[in-house]
XYZ file of C-alpha atoms in Angstrom:
458
model
C 8.324 18.115 31.977
C 11.505 18.677 34.008
C 14.199 21.182 33.139
C 17.635 19.609 33.767
C 20.954 21.454 33.840
C 24.166 20.331 32.215
C 26.659 22.834 33.558
C 25.323 26.135 32.141
C 23.130 24.502 29.488
C 19.392 24.052 30.061
C 18.048 20.562 29.181
C 21.109 19.859 27.062
C 20.332 16.817 24.884
C 22.346 14.540 22.647
C 21.567 14.566 18.937
C 22.560 12.040 16.308
C 24.895 12.960 13.448
C 25.754 10.590 10.617
C 29.113 9.780 9.086
C 30.405 7.946 6.069
C 33.841 7.493 4.546
C 33.784 10.948 2.976
C 33.138 13.340 5.846
C 30.327 12.594 8.272
C 30.267 11.332 11.814
C 28.495 7.966 12.176
C 30.966 5.055 12.221
C 29.785 1.750 10.845
C 29.605 -1.279 13.076
C 32.823 -2.838 11.817
C 34.844 0.224 12.839
C 33.095 0.525 16.174
C 33.832 -3.073 17.133
C 37.410 -3.206 15.909
C 39.586 -5.225 18.353
C 36.720 -5.441 20.834
C 35.143 -8.607 22.357
C 31.667 -9.174 21.005
C 28.841 -11.625 20.936
C 26.544 -12.438 18.023
C 22.785 -12.449 18.199
C 20.068 -12.697 15.600
C 17.814 -9.695 15.085
C 15.584 -9.068 12.078
C 17.209 -11.991 10.243
C 20.612 -10.267 10.272
C 23.660 -11.298 12.303
C 24.531 -8.397 14.602
C 27.620 -8.033 16.834
C 27.190 -5.978 20.024
C 30.107 -4.467 21.896
C 30.711 -5.859 25.365
C 30.644 -3.598 28.406
C 34.370 -4.090 29.106
C 36.742 -1.501 27.644
C 33.711 0.606 26.720
C 34.113 3.785 28.745
C 33.993 7.329 27.420
C 34.122 10.932 28.556
C 31.153 13.034 27.412
C 31.494 16.494 25.819
C 28.856 18.794 24.290
C 29.107 19.930 20.679
C 26.904 22.983 20.016
C 23.293 23.940 20.762
C 20.041 24.260 18.787
C 16.769 25.551 20.236
C 13.376 23.832 20.129
C 10.021 24.179 21.885
C 8.431 21.084 23.451
C 5.125 21.128 25.344
C 5.307 24.951 25.243
C 8.759 25.144 26.889
C 11.998 26.197 25.206
C 14.634 23.444 25.271
C 17.979 22.795 23.603
C 19.473 19.897 21.738
C 23.122 19.174 21.219
C 25.245 16.453 19.737
C 27.580 15.008 22.335
C 31.013 13.614 21.628
C 32.068 10.498 23.513
C 35.865 10.174 23.618
C 37.630 7.154 25.089
C 41.113 6.909 26.570
C 42.564 6.148 23.125
C 41.188 9.424 21.687
C 38.601 7.544 19.639
C 35.416 9.605 19.186
C 31.853 8.443 18.685
C 28.570 10.375 18.840
C 25.363 9.741 20.741
C 22.179 11.567 21.684
C 19.693 11.837 24.483
C 17.552 8.848 25.424
C 16.011 10.422 28.537
C 14.928 14.044 28.565
C 13.836 13.707 32.203
C 17.393 13.284 33.582
C 20.583 15.444 33.535
C 23.917 14.808 31.834
C 27.040 16.681 32.905
C 29.897 17.556 30.610
C 33.038 15.651 31.523
C 31.052 12.737 32.951
C 32.262 9.205 32.384
C 29.828 6.897 30.550
C 29.964 3.173 29.901
C 28.076 0.681 27.715
C 25.025 -0.948 29.292
C 22.032 -3.090 28.454
C 18.855 -1.252 27.416
C 16.540 -4.160 28.190
C 15.110 -2.483 31.292
C 14.755 0.899 29.581
C 13.087 0.025 26.269
C 10.242 -2.263 27.331
C 7.713 -1.472 24.588
C 9.853 -1.733 21.461
C 10.866 1.941 21.478
C 14.420 1.074 20.410
C 13.238 -0.722 17.260
C 10.940 2.190 16.421
C 13.841 4.602 16.875
C 16.089 2.620 14.512
C 13.274 2.460 11.931
C 12.637 6.209 12.286
C 16.340 7.066 11.921
C 16.608 4.824 8.851
C 13.652 6.693 7.311
C 15.063 10.135 8.182
C 18.605 9.464 6.970
C 17.469 7.960 3.661
C 15.138 10.846 2.897
C 16.827 13.823 4.552
C 20.397 12.728 5.169
C 21.615 15.491 2.859
C 20.931 17.948 5.675
C 24.107 16.626 7.336
C 25.967 18.843 4.869
C 23.482 21.679 4.318
C 21.898 22.060 7.775
C 23.568 19.924 10.477
C 21.727 21.648 13.342
C 18.438 21.058 11.519
C 18.876 17.320 11.197
C 19.970 17.126 14.845
C 16.774 18.915 15.858
C 14.727 16.644 13.619
C 16.160 13.375 14.900
C 16.320 14.316 18.571
C 12.689 15.449 18.539
C 11.614 12.188 16.900
C 13.500 10.219 19.563
C 11.821 12.143 22.364
C 8.374 11.761 20.819
C 8.821 8.003 20.540
C 10.187 7.639 24.081
C 8.243 10.322 25.974
C 5.305 11.077 23.646
C 6.090 14.804 23.924
C 4.538 17.246 21.448
C 7.056 19.357 19.528
C 5.691 22.890 19.068
C 8.542 24.581 17.225
C 12.178 24.412 16.125
C 14.494 27.399 15.695
C 15.803 26.823 12.194
C 15.528 28.252 8.689
C 14.130 24.869 7.569
C 11.542 24.942 10.358
C 8.580 23.889 8.162
C 10.366 20.844 6.707
C 11.741 19.745 10.088
C 8.343 19.937 11.802
C 6.685 18.155 8.893
C 9.132 15.234 9.165
C 8.799 15.037 12.963
C 5.009 14.842 12.754
C 4.989 12.463 9.787
C 7.307 9.965 11.466
C 5.301 10.054 14.702
C 1.938 9.690 12.929
C 3.155 6.890 10.630
C 5.605 5.026 12.856
C 3.654 1.744 12.549
C 3.929 1.773 8.723
C 7.587 2.790 8.913
C 8.266 -0.016 11.392
C 6.463 -2.530 9.169
C 8.625 -1.642 6.159
C 11.721 -1.620 8.388
C 11.013 -5.193 9.470
C 9.997 -6.377 5.977
C 12.821 -4.867 3.942
C 12.607 -4.769 0.153
C 11.325 -7.851 -1.667
C 10.982 -8.970 -5.260
C 7.874 -10.799 -6.332
C 6.325 -11.969 -9.556
C 5.076 -14.830 -11.671
C 7.333 -17.040 -13.794
C 4.740 -17.002 -16.557
C 6.237 -17.687 -19.982
C 5.048 -15.907 -23.122
C 6.465 -16.778 -26.551
C 7.637 -13.697 -28.455
C 9.019 -14.808 -31.837
C 12.452 -16.337 -31.236
C 12.327 -15.303 -27.567
C 10.408 -16.180 -24.419
C 9.409 -13.507 -21.904
C 9.033 -14.430 -18.224
C 7.167 -12.314 -15.703
C 5.960 -9.825 -14.807
C 8.144 -9.119 -11.763
C 8.061 -6.179 -9.359
C 10.225 -4.715 -6.595
C 8.238 -3.818 -3.518
C 7.824 -0.224 -2.441
C 9.377 0.709 0.904
C 8.590 3.924 2.758
C 12.148 4.061 4.133
C 13.505 4.779 0.642
C 12.885 7.918 -1.337
C 12.286 7.878 -5.095
C 15.042 5.450 -6.090
C 15.834 3.425 -9.200
C 16.920 -0.212 -8.876
C 19.694 -1.660 -10.975
C 18.674 -5.166 -12.064
C 21.286 -7.774 -12.933
C 21.472 -11.512 -13.592
C 24.354 -13.755 -12.579
C 24.594 -15.726 -15.839
C 26.115 -13.556 -18.552
C 26.997 -16.314 -21.041
C 23.479 -16.616 -22.464
C 21.226 -14.221 -24.285
C 19.201 -12.721 -21.413
C 17.686 -9.237 -21.263
C 15.371 -7.304 -18.969
C 12.517 -5.556 -20.760
C 9.609 -3.320 -19.784
C 5.956 -3.689 -20.709
C 6.668 -2.152 -24.138
C 9.352 -4.765 -24.896
C 12.212 -2.250 -24.612
C 15.484 -3.323 -22.983
C 16.044 -1.825 -19.507
C 18.725 -2.001 -16.812
C 16.913 0.020 -14.140
C 13.393 -0.146 -12.752
C 11.384 1.702 -10.104
C 9.528 0.008 -7.224
C 6.168 -1.529 -8.211
C 7.019 -1.071 -11.911
C 6.527 -4.357 -13.821
C 9.430 -5.796 -15.794
C 10.171 -9.060 -17.636
C 13.063 -11.404 -18.320
C 13.622 -12.142 -22.028
C 15.619 -15.221 -23.083
C 16.201 -17.054 -26.348
C 13.720 -19.867 -26.848
C 16.547 -22.452 -26.646
C 17.784 -21.336 -23.194
C 17.325 -23.540 -20.129
C 18.813 -23.715 -16.639
C 18.668 -22.063 -13.223
C 18.962 -18.295 -13.100
C 19.127 -15.754 -10.275
C 18.528 -12.070 -10.828
C 18.971 -9.302 -8.282
C 18.026 -5.671 -7.740
C 20.211 -3.094 -5.989
C 19.354 0.554 -5.251
C 21.160 2.804 -7.712
C 22.057 5.145 -4.841
C 23.787 2.593 -2.585
C 26.340 5.098 -1.295
C 23.543 7.190 0.212
C 21.342 4.319 1.356
C 21.113 3.875 5.122
C 20.030 1.003 7.324
C 20.331 1.548 11.082
C 20.183 -2.009 12.369
C 21.799 -1.769 15.808
C 22.622 0.674 18.604
C 24.705 1.200 21.732
C 23.229 2.290 25.059
C 25.345 4.261 27.544
C 24.831 5.158 31.211
C 26.731 7.356 33.652
C 29.177 5.226 35.654
C 27.908 6.866 38.856
C 24.806 5.559 40.551
C 21.841 7.889 40.343
C 19.284 9.342 37.990
C 21.436 10.459 35.076
C 20.571 10.791 31.422
C 20.976 7.674 29.248
C 22.600 8.005 25.826
C 21.707 6.283 22.548
C 24.143 5.719 19.691
C 22.830 4.282 16.397
C 24.973 1.796 14.479
C 24.808 1.168 10.754
C 26.019 -2.080 9.211
C 26.909 -1.633 5.525
C 26.615 -5.325 4.680
C 23.227 -5.592 6.400
C 22.014 -2.599 4.418
C 22.900 -4.277 1.138
C 20.960 -7.388 2.179
C 18.037 -5.324 3.423
C 17.615 -3.231 0.277
C 18.775 -5.685 -2.422
C 16.244 -8.446 -3.155
C 16.737 -11.337 -5.554
C 14.616 -13.992 -7.250
C 15.292 -17.404 -8.777
C 13.969 -18.708 -12.096
C 14.290 -22.234 -13.507
C 13.769 -22.717 -17.248
C 13.410 -26.421 -18.036
C 12.339 -26.496 -21.682
C 10.722 -24.500 -24.420
C 7.251 -23.513 -23.195
C 4.120 -24.548 -25.008
C 2.474 -21.780 -27.016
C -0.239 -20.053 -25.130
C -3.714 -21.075 -26.319
C -5.602 -18.610 -28.393
C -7.964 -16.655 -26.200
C -11.588 -17.630 -26.558
C -13.623 -15.012 -28.406
C -15.821 -12.827 -26.317
C -19.436 -14.030 -26.435
C -21.749 -12.019 -28.583
C -23.875 -9.672 -26.500
C -27.464 -10.722 -26.018
C -29.733 -8.828 -28.422
C -32.140 -6.329 -26.959
C -35.582 -7.949 -26.559
C -38.216 -7.060 -29.143
C -41.168 -5.181 -27.663
C -44.498 -3.680 -28.642
C -46.280 -0.937 -26.728
C -49.827 -1.316 -25.389
C -51.861 1.961 -25.240
C -55.476 3.109 -24.942
C -56.201 0.721 -22.073
C -59.774 0.245 -20.844
C -60.648 -2.256 -18.124
C -63.639 -3.471 -16.132
C -63.131 -5.932 -13.300
C -66.584 -7.397 -13.668
C -66.520 -7.953 -17.391
C -65.136 -11.294 -18.554
C -61.431 -10.976 -19.073
C -61.292 -7.754 -17.082
C -59.745 -5.939 -20.060
C -62.210 -4.127 -22.308
C -59.828 -2.974 -25.029
C -56.353 -1.737 -25.881
C -54.237 -0.954 -28.959
C -50.920 -2.458 -30.141
C -49.125 -1.878 -33.453
C -52.086 0.222 -34.597
C -54.511 -2.679 -34.012
C -57.301 -2.299 -31.425
C -58.137 -5.551 -29.642
C -61.492 -5.863 -27.820
C -62.663 -8.380 -25.236
C -65.806 -9.338 -27.207
C -63.845 -9.905 -30.412
C -60.203 -10.826 -29.756
C -60.200 -12.352 -26.266
C -59.659 -16.118 -25.873
C -59.102 -18.255 -22.810
C -55.521 -19.172 -21.864
C -56.071 -22.766 -23.011
C -57.474 -21.720 -26.409
C -54.669 -19.166 -26.804
C -52.018 -21.908 -26.506
C -53.838 -23.968 -29.140
C -54.591 -21.179 -31.637
C -50.981 -19.945 -31.834
C -49.969 -23.393 -33.127
C -52.434 -23.247 -36.029
C -52.828 -21.251 -39.199
C -55.878 -18.943 -38.933
C -58.835 -19.800 -41.147
C -60.339 -17.389 -43.637
C -62.674 -15.827 -41.072
C -60.499 -16.359 -37.966
C -58.910 -13.522 -35.981
C -55.273 -12.718 -36.678
C -54.904 -10.721 -33.459
C -55.825 -12.423 -30.183
C -55.096 -11.961 -26.486
C -55.645 -13.744 -23.208
C -55.542 -12.522 -19.606
C -54.828 -14.057 -16.201
C -55.944 -11.964 -13.225
C -54.230 -11.611 -9.866
C -55.285 -9.471 -6.894
C -52.717 -7.960 -4.550
C -54.180 -6.779 -1.240
C -52.659 -3.790 0.553
C -54.612 -3.132 3.744
C -58.052 -1.871 2.789
C -56.910 -1.223 -0.763
C -55.911 -3.597 -3.506
C -54.100 -3.674 -6.806
C -55.396 -5.688 -9.706
C -52.663 -7.250 -11.841
C -53.469 -8.549 -15.323
C -50.891 -10.877 -16.876
C -51.566 -10.457 -20.596
C -50.426 -12.319 -23.701
C -50.936 -10.935 -27.206
C -50.431 -12.856 -30.474
C -50.351 -11.238 -33.923
C -50.329 -13.328 -37.114
C -48.100 -11.811 -39.780
C -46.133 -13.206 -42.720
C -47.437 -16.720 -42.043
C -46.220 -16.789 -38.435
C -47.653 -16.032 -35.010
C -45.637 -13.494 -32.991
C -46.340 -13.574 -29.268
C -45.786 -10.882 -26.643
C -46.315 -10.813 -22.888
C -46.382 -8.430 -19.948
C -48.323 -7.238 -16.898
C -50.863 -4.438 -16.412
C -51.569 -3.031 -12.956
C -54.686 -0.996 -12.005
C -55.871 0.303 -8.640
C -59.652 0.473 -9.063
C -62.430 -1.739 -10.320
C -63.047 -0.107 -13.672
C -61.842 2.733 -15.853
C -59.506 3.709 -18.604
C -56.226 5.440 -18.988
C -55.398 6.631 -22.471
C -51.988 7.855 -21.326
C -50.931 4.555 -19.793
C -48.322 2.671 -21.812
C -47.213 -0.886 -21.165
C -44.306 -2.533 -22.981
C -44.938 -6.167 -23.932
C -41.852 -8.287 -24.577
C -41.532 -10.870 -27.380
C -42.040 -14.376 -25.952
C -42.247 -16.401 -29.235
C-alpha cells in the first residue's frame, strides 16, 4: 500500500457525507443538475440524468480528518469540499487510495468507464444505500464515524483492503458494518437491483357480506431497516379495507407479513393498491454518481460523488399491485373430510416354538392364544388349509390348524431356514386366520423365549 501526501496530510481521503433539506450535505440529483446540459440513459429501470463534462470544474478543499488503520498502517480519511466558480459546494470522497490529491487542485467531471471495469461502482451505490438507510442517523450524532465507515467500505470494494481499526467511540459498530457490507455485498447488490416488490394471490374467500382477497406480502429488502409500510388503495368511493390474518383492519404492514383486501360482496372493478415506507423522509436510494479527475495529466486521485434521486427512491421502495374483481365469487367448496386412519392390524403372538427340519412340516409345536398346536395333530397341507377354512368343522374336527411353507436362504457356508406359517382358529362360528414368518439358523431345536407376531389375514 502506498502512502500519498496531500500537503501536510498523510493519505488524505475523501469521505461521503449526506444531506437533505433540513441540514445535511448530499444534494439530490435535481439540484445538482440545475441549469446544466445533461443526457438521459436507462439504468436499473430508472431514467437517470448525468451531468456533462462542460461547466463541471471545481476546486478541492479538505474538511477535517479521522484516523483509521488499513493493512496494519495508520491512514486518514477526510470529506473534501468541491467548490465551483459560482460558490456552489458539493462533496465527494476518495476513489483511489493509491494516488495523491492536493488541496486547491482543480477537478473536472469525467467518465468512470475505464476505472470501474468489474461493477465496483454499482456495488458502491448499493453499499451506500444500505449504510445510509440503516446508519444515516450518524450524520448528526457521529459525522466522523459515518465518514470512516463509508470510506472504508469504498476502499474495500475497490482495493480489497482489510480494515484493522478505526479511531472512534463507535469503533465496534463501525467495524461491524464495514465487515458486514464486504461479506454480504452480493446479497446487498441483489436487493439493490431488485427493489421492493409486492406479491400475492388474488384468491377470493367469502366472509359473510364481504369477500377477502389475498394473501399479499411486501418483499423483504436488506437495504431497509425494520420499517412499516403504509398501504393504500386508489379507489376510495367503495367499501374497501385492508385486514390482517385475524380479520382486523390495518393501515400498515411489515415486510413478509401477510395481509388481505376486504370488499363488499357487491363490489366489482379494477383496483390498484400501493405500499410506501412509513419513514420516507429517511429512506435513501443512491442511484447515480459523479466521477471527478484532476485536470492535470498524471497519476492523481479520482473522486466519487454519490447522487440520490428522490423520485427514483419512491419508485424503488414503493411497490403496487393490481386486482380486478369481475363478479361475486362462487362459495368455496366444503373441504373433504380427512380419511379415517387405518386401524392397527390385529395380531396374535406365537411362543414356545419347537422345530425339526427333517420332520414333516418342519415345525414340531408352538402356542398361540393359550392353545398348543402340534405337527402330528394340527398341521395340514397348504391346499387342505385353504379348503378347511371355508367349511364349518365337524364334531370331531380340529378347530385350530396351521400350515407351513419352507424356504432356505443360503449365506456362504451357513443358511437360514424361513418358515412362512398360517394359523386358523375357529371361534364364534367363524375362522380367524393369521400369518407370519419364522426364521431359524440350525436344523433342529427349540426356543421358548422366541416370540413371533402373526398378523390377521382373514
